C-alpha atoms as one frame of an Amber mdcrd trajectory, in Angstrom:
protein
  93.953 108.091  95.119  94.121 110.006  91.835  97.047 112.126  93.063  98.907
 109.054  94.302  98.397 107.234  90.986  99.489 110.273  88.961 102.659 110.849
  90.993 103.580 107.149  90.964 103.357 106.798  87.166 106.919 107.349  85.933
 105.620 108.627  82.582 104.476 111.787  84.371 108.025 112.439  85.604 109.764
 115.071  83.479 113.041 113.151  83.862 111.650 109.836  82.536 114.127 108.471
  80.009 111.306 107.625  77.598 110.972 111.342  76.813 114.396 111.166  75.134
 113.591 108.040  73.076 114.505 108.599  69.426 116.570 111.725  70.123 119.431
 110.345  72.242 122.701 108.810  71.032 122.600 106.213  73.792 121.948 105.578
  77.454 123.807 104.622  80.615 121.957 102.017  82.659 122.578  99.939  85.772
 121.746  96.211  85.729 119.289  95.734  88.620 119.150  91.929  88.857 121.135
  88.919  87.732 120.823  88.455  83.923 118.304  85.780  82.921 119.413  83.443
  80.137 117.020  82.886  77.226 117.520  80.755  74.103 119.278  83.434  72.038
 119.666  86.381  74.395 120.267  87.586  77.930 117.334  89.362  79.551 118.508
  92.368  81.583 116.331  94.430  83.899 117.974  97.836  83.995 117.573 101.201
  85.663 118.349 103.946  83.153 120.372 106.715  84.809 121.668 108.951  81.979
 120.752 109.847  78.423 123.755 110.508  76.159 123.564 113.169  73.434 125.841
 115.719  71.797 125.421 118.203  74.620 126.603 115.657  77.196 124.850 113.560
  79.827 121.327 114.217  81.043 120.131 112.698  84.344 117.098 110.489  83.722
 115.117 107.875  85.622 113.057 104.777  84.912 113.340 101.020  84.506 113.348
  99.012  81.280 114.119  95.604  79.777 117.090  94.938  77.511 117.362  91.709
  75.510 121.045  91.390  74.613 121.754  88.770  71.942 124.461  86.351  73.033
 126.711  86.555  69.965 129.505  89.017  70.681 127.976  90.070  73.993 130.158
  91.178  76.919 129.944  89.515  80.331 127.344  91.494  82.254 126.551  91.002
  85.922 124.201  92.503  88.466 125.301  95.974  89.538 127.273  96.720  86.333
 126.763  99.997  84.500 126.360  99.512  80.758 126.039 101.753  77.701 123.171
 100.808  75.386 121.826 102.288  72.133 118.573 104.170  71.598 116.398 101.336
  70.221 113.431 101.429  72.585 110.150  99.725  71.717 106.848  99.907  73.581
 106.056  96.637  75.378 102.995  95.128  73.686 101.071  91.860  73.759 100.914
  89.699  70.645  97.092  89.706  70.617  96.529  86.024  71.416  93.218  85.829
  73.387  94.710  83.168  75.701  97.923  85.090  76.239  98.986  86.423  79.615
  98.719  90.229  79.739 102.460  90.799  79.914 102.242  94.460  78.905  99.797
  95.160  81.721 101.955  93.223  84.171 105.039  95.277  83.285 103.039  98.523
  83.343 102.131  97.701  86.935 105.872  97.676  87.630 106.317 101.043  85.847
 108.159  99.383  82.934 106.885 100.455  79.513 109.868 100.155  77.138 112.263
  97.429  76.029 114.861  96.907  73.339 116.471  94.025  71.479 120.107  94.802
  70.878 123.132  93.050  69.370 125.769  91.983  71.871 128.449  94.115  70.188
 126.345  97.241  70.761 126.410  96.859  74.551 129.477  98.138  76.412 130.292
  97.748  80.102 130.931 101.218  81.547 131.861 100.076  85.073 131.694  96.890
  87.110 129.463  96.986  90.148 130.676  94.160  92.378 131.737  96.547  95.114
 128.668  98.750  94.747 126.228  96.032  95.805 124.660  96.647  99.200 124.909
  94.221 102.082 121.424  92.901 101.307 122.499  91.776  97.854 125.764  90.329
  99.154 123.957  88.229 101.760 121.461  87.194  99.113 124.213  86.048  96.735
 125.969  84.160  99.530 122.782  82.229 100.329 122.246  81.428  96.649 125.822
  80.128  96.367 125.195  77.726  99.243 122.185  76.274  97.425 124.165  75.993
  94.177 127.054  74.277  95.953 125.035  71.551  97.676 122.001  70.906  95.416
 123.243  69.198  92.260 119.996  68.470  90.395 119.358  71.388  88.020 115.544
  71.248  88.146 115.507  70.961  91.951 118.034  73.782  92.277 115.991  76.074
  90.032 112.833  75.496  92.074 114.608  75.941  95.417 116.266  79.180  94.307
 112.893  80.524  93.164 111.002  79.472  96.302 113.631  80.498  98.839 115.499
  83.405  97.282 113.195  84.623  94.498 115.831  83.785  91.840 114.011  82.492
  88.754 117.003  82.372  86.374 117.174  78.546  86.559 113.454  77.843  86.948
 112.377  75.353  84.282 109.618  76.751  82.038 107.936  73.361  81.599 107.893
  72.801  85.360 106.531  76.293  85.975 103.771  75.590  83.437 102.881  72.355
  85.231 102.601  74.194  88.554 100.367  76.772  86.894  98.155  74.121  85.269
  97.598  72.345  88.596  96.777  75.544  90.479  99.806  75.577  92.789 102.025
  78.152  91.091 101.445  80.370  94.147 103.989  78.349  96.157 106.901  79.458
  93.918 107.088  83.257  94.423 107.712  84.430  97.980 104.319  85.469  99.282
 101.881  84.994 102.132 102.267  81.222 102.188 105.984  81.511 102.882 105.338
  84.049 105.637 102.763  81.702 107.179 105.335  78.890 107.254 107.827  81.068
 109.106 105.211  82.228 111.570 104.306  78.583 112.181 107.972  77.823 112.972
 108.095  80.741 115.418 104.825  79.627 117.007 106.212  76.096 117.468 109.370
  77.465 119.090 107.196  79.519 121.455 104.688  76.739 122.080 105.574  76.800
 125.774 103.592  80.056 125.994 100.290  78.219 126.241  97.962  80.860 127.683
  95.973  82.851 125.104  96.897  86.155 126.704 100.513  85.540 125.607  99.674
  84.972 121.935 100.688  88.558 121.144 104.293  87.674 121.994 104.359  85.172
 119.119 103.263  87.811 116.622 105.691  90.447 117.874 108.578  87.950 117.922
 107.796  86.750 114.400 107.760  90.203 112.768 111.542  90.940 112.867 112.390
  87.348 111.875 110.065  87.519 108.885 111.541  90.852 107.765 115.029  89.384
 108.124 114.037  86.585 105.742 112.465  89.031 103.284 115.631  91.147 103.287
 117.886  88.107 102.775 115.644  86.968  99.897 116.331  90.251  98.122 113.143
  92.035  99.223 111.002  91.201  96.148 107.745  93.200  95.957 105.525  90.161
  96.649 107.505  89.344  99.798 107.495  92.971 100.970 103.720  93.078 100.514
 103.252  89.836 102.438 105.591  90.905 105.256 103.905  94.305 105.521 100.517
  92.655 105.617 101.633  90.232 108.329 103.232  93.029 110.360 100.071  95.128
 110.340  97.847  92.149 111.022 100.219  90.928 113.740 100.272  94.287 115.522
  96.496  94.462 115.185  96.020  91.008 116.665  98.483  91.835 119.453  96.807
  95.111 120.472  93.111  94.442 119.943  90.952  92.501 122.350  88.152  92.120
 119.805  89.888  90.991 116.636  88.380  91.841 113.234  90.513  90.076 110.644
  88.654  91.323 107.563  88.843  94.949 108.714  92.581  94.592 109.360  93.082
  92.910 105.979  91.376  95.745 104.106  93.216  98.373 106.171  96.457  96.664
 105.211  95.472  96.777 101.536  94.678 100.498 101.857  98.060 101.301 103.425
  99.970  99.262 100.828  98.113 100.956  97.972  99.026 104.347  99.391 102.673
 103.264  99.116 102.242 101.892  95.585  98.864 102.415  93.854  99.952 100.252
  90.875  99.777  97.174  93.081  95.987  97.333  92.761  96.429  95.991  89.211
  99.193  93.538  90.132  98.022  89.940  89.771 100.017  88.774  92.768  98.507
  91.506  94.955  94.976  90.677  93.808  95.343  86.915  94.218  97.002  87.108
  97.644  94.415  89.431  99.161  91.467  87.702  97.523  92.750  84.331  98.764
  93.119  85.556 102.369  89.707  87.233 102.234  88.137  84.069 100.822  89.661
  81.936 103.585  88.477  84.359 106.269  84.909  84.280 104.953  84.439  80.660
 103.907  86.841  78.470 105.896  84.783  77.997 109.068  81.450  77.245 107.316
  83.183  74.725 105.027  85.111  73.093 107.875  81.818  72.532 109.734  80.525
  70.352 106.874  82.427  67.413 108.377  83.817  66.926 111.875  86.286  64.013
 111.661  86.881  62.104 114.883  90.568  61.350 114.411  93.192  64.062 114.895
  95.035  63.263 111.637  91.860  63.238 109.543  90.855  66.549 111.141  94.177
  68.052 110.059  93.748  66.722 106.503  90.166  67.953 106.320  91.310  71.352
 107.600  93.824  71.557 104.718  91.117  70.550 102.236  88.710  73.120 103.689
  91.339  75.870 103.371  91.943  74.894  99.723  88.223  74.939  98.897  87.673
  78.201 100.773  90.519  79.977  98.975  89.427  78.711  95.561  85.902  80.152
  95.825  87.024  83.739  95.231  90.359  82.983  93.556  89.001  80.759  90.752
  87.337  83.599  88.762  90.588  85.580  88.756  92.598  82.526  87.710  90.224
  81.960  84.773  90.277  85.667  83.909  94.069  85.989  83.858  95.344  82.492
  83.044  92.350  81.063  81.113  92.288  77.759  82.977  90.575  76.063  85.890
  92.587  73.279  87.565  90.110  70.544  88.468  92.693  68.845  90.690  93.319
  71.941  92.837  92.157  70.296  96.097  94.568  67.357  95.912  97.366  69.490
  94.466  97.060  72.212  97.102  97.032  69.800 100.033 100.276  68.228  98.808
 101.657  71.648  97.857 101.195  73.146 101.324 102.846  70.145 102.972 105.662
  70.200 100.438 106.240  73.951 100.704 106.384  73.887 104.480 108.886  71.033
 104.638 111.083  72.265 101.784 111.251  75.858 103.030 112.370  74.715 106.463
 114.926  72.334 104.943 116.225  75.028 102.591 116.758  77.564 105.359 118.320
  74.886 107.533 120.672  73.998 104.668 121.856  77.610 104.438 122.330  77.870
 108.222 124.417  74.665 108.488 126.264  75.162 105.183 129.673  75.486 106.946
 129.254  71.871 108.115 129.709  69.969 104.860 128.428  66.505 105.841 125.303
  67.805 107.570 124.523  70.243 104.758 125.102  67.555 102.120 122.650  65.218
 103.865 119.976  67.948 104.099 120.563  68.830 100.425 120.107  65.172  99.459
 116.807  64.925 101.325 115.646  68.240  99.849 116.574  67.192  96.313 114.735
  63.878  96.690 111.580  65.620  97.967 111.627  68.183  95.142 112.141  65.468
  92.496 109.336  63.340  93.932 106.943  66.296  94.154 107.715  67.439  90.603
 106.847  63.970  89.305 103.563  64.152  91.214 102.797  67.571  89.696 103.410
  66.261  86.165 101.049  63.349  86.863  98.354  65.639  88.256  98.715  67.889
  85.219  97.506  65.041  83.014  94.211  64.853  84.935  92.962  68.227  83.707
  90.770  68.271  80.610  92.111  70.245  77.675  88.841  72.187  77.505  89.500
  73.569  81.002  92.733  75.132  79.733  91.003  77.345  77.171  88.581  79.372
  79.251  87.874  83.078  78.917  85.984  85.665  80.950  85.179  89.195  79.847
  85.197  92.061  82.338  81.392  91.998  82.551  81.308  88.227  82.988  83.877
  88.479  85.800  81.744  91.054  87.623  78.582  88.965  87.162  80.361  85.823
  88.365  81.509  87.543  91.559  78.023  88.970  92.065  76.577  85.460  91.741
  79.074  84.060  94.252  78.255  86.821  96.748  74.479  86.398  96.413  74.620
  82.595  96.704  76.928  82.875  99.721  74.624  85.341 101.456  71.676  83.025
 100.824  73.462  79.893 102.107  75.328  81.447 105.024
């Protein structure tokens, strides 16, 4: 583990561009993703490829953030190579006790430096339209279909984020409302999205009723899920979720005596071998803790009540899943985001229903996009659902007490809280 962590940390690479900071005349960098518009600047995520000095070009490596002020700035697009000055600053937090640990989050992505630069100091070295791989081209085509048919800006921003992992149009106020109600997990592509696609595959293969054929559903779902992840641009959270599902799916398909928790932890081990920094990634922690919590607590909670009606059983099952996940997730949410959403049960039940319907509609919209009338109808239904759900989220946000949005946990308190949960669970179960 130590060797893996050391080799993964880009600061230990002798070619890391940060070693030249302060001594170079400039840098050549490639824009990795579509620029994100801020109030006064464009936020660029770049891969630095060369350091420029009097002796020529030196090959370097590493990722960084560049905030390019709009005034006098050139038009920069994904894939372009740009020349930027040597004005790097270490990414730091402001020190607010309720602030999200942005520096730690970026360090987990091996990004340690950023710079704020005037638009006139950035020069486009070469345009990269033709250098984009087929994955990016398919991704951009899918995004264009959403932009063409969905006219409401807020709905479009949410759909692009949920379906294609594009957050450039995601409204900050809306994102804050999702966070305050405990359903922000439905926005980034993660395990919930993968579960929806597996459910669709399982429905399509429902004619395979015998349990001994269940393995076919898992094996059939794996390539379809990876196809979606690739089309969505292969964001790290989606790759983690797809990898986890693939390993779990193969395990369920091959093993007669299934051990979900063992397979979950084996998956975590394999993923951490690929990228040890994910251990400190909030998304990685929350996704695995949530799945573990559901595996441990769902069945005992579901047995509290056995509704007679089929619909009430389905609703109670959704409520039980929400409660089960929250047991181990809540301490981490308080630790990182300093809030506890009291309305998480109601919000999560609606969120799961909403996410499942909207994801299916969004993918269907992209598939039928050549047929204008059909696609326009699906886009109208999707836009109405997103608008209605956003209004519901804003209403639910008002139900949370202000005091529950200013919570803190120290490292020791977090450990003690988890120890208490484990001991109480052992005693009750």
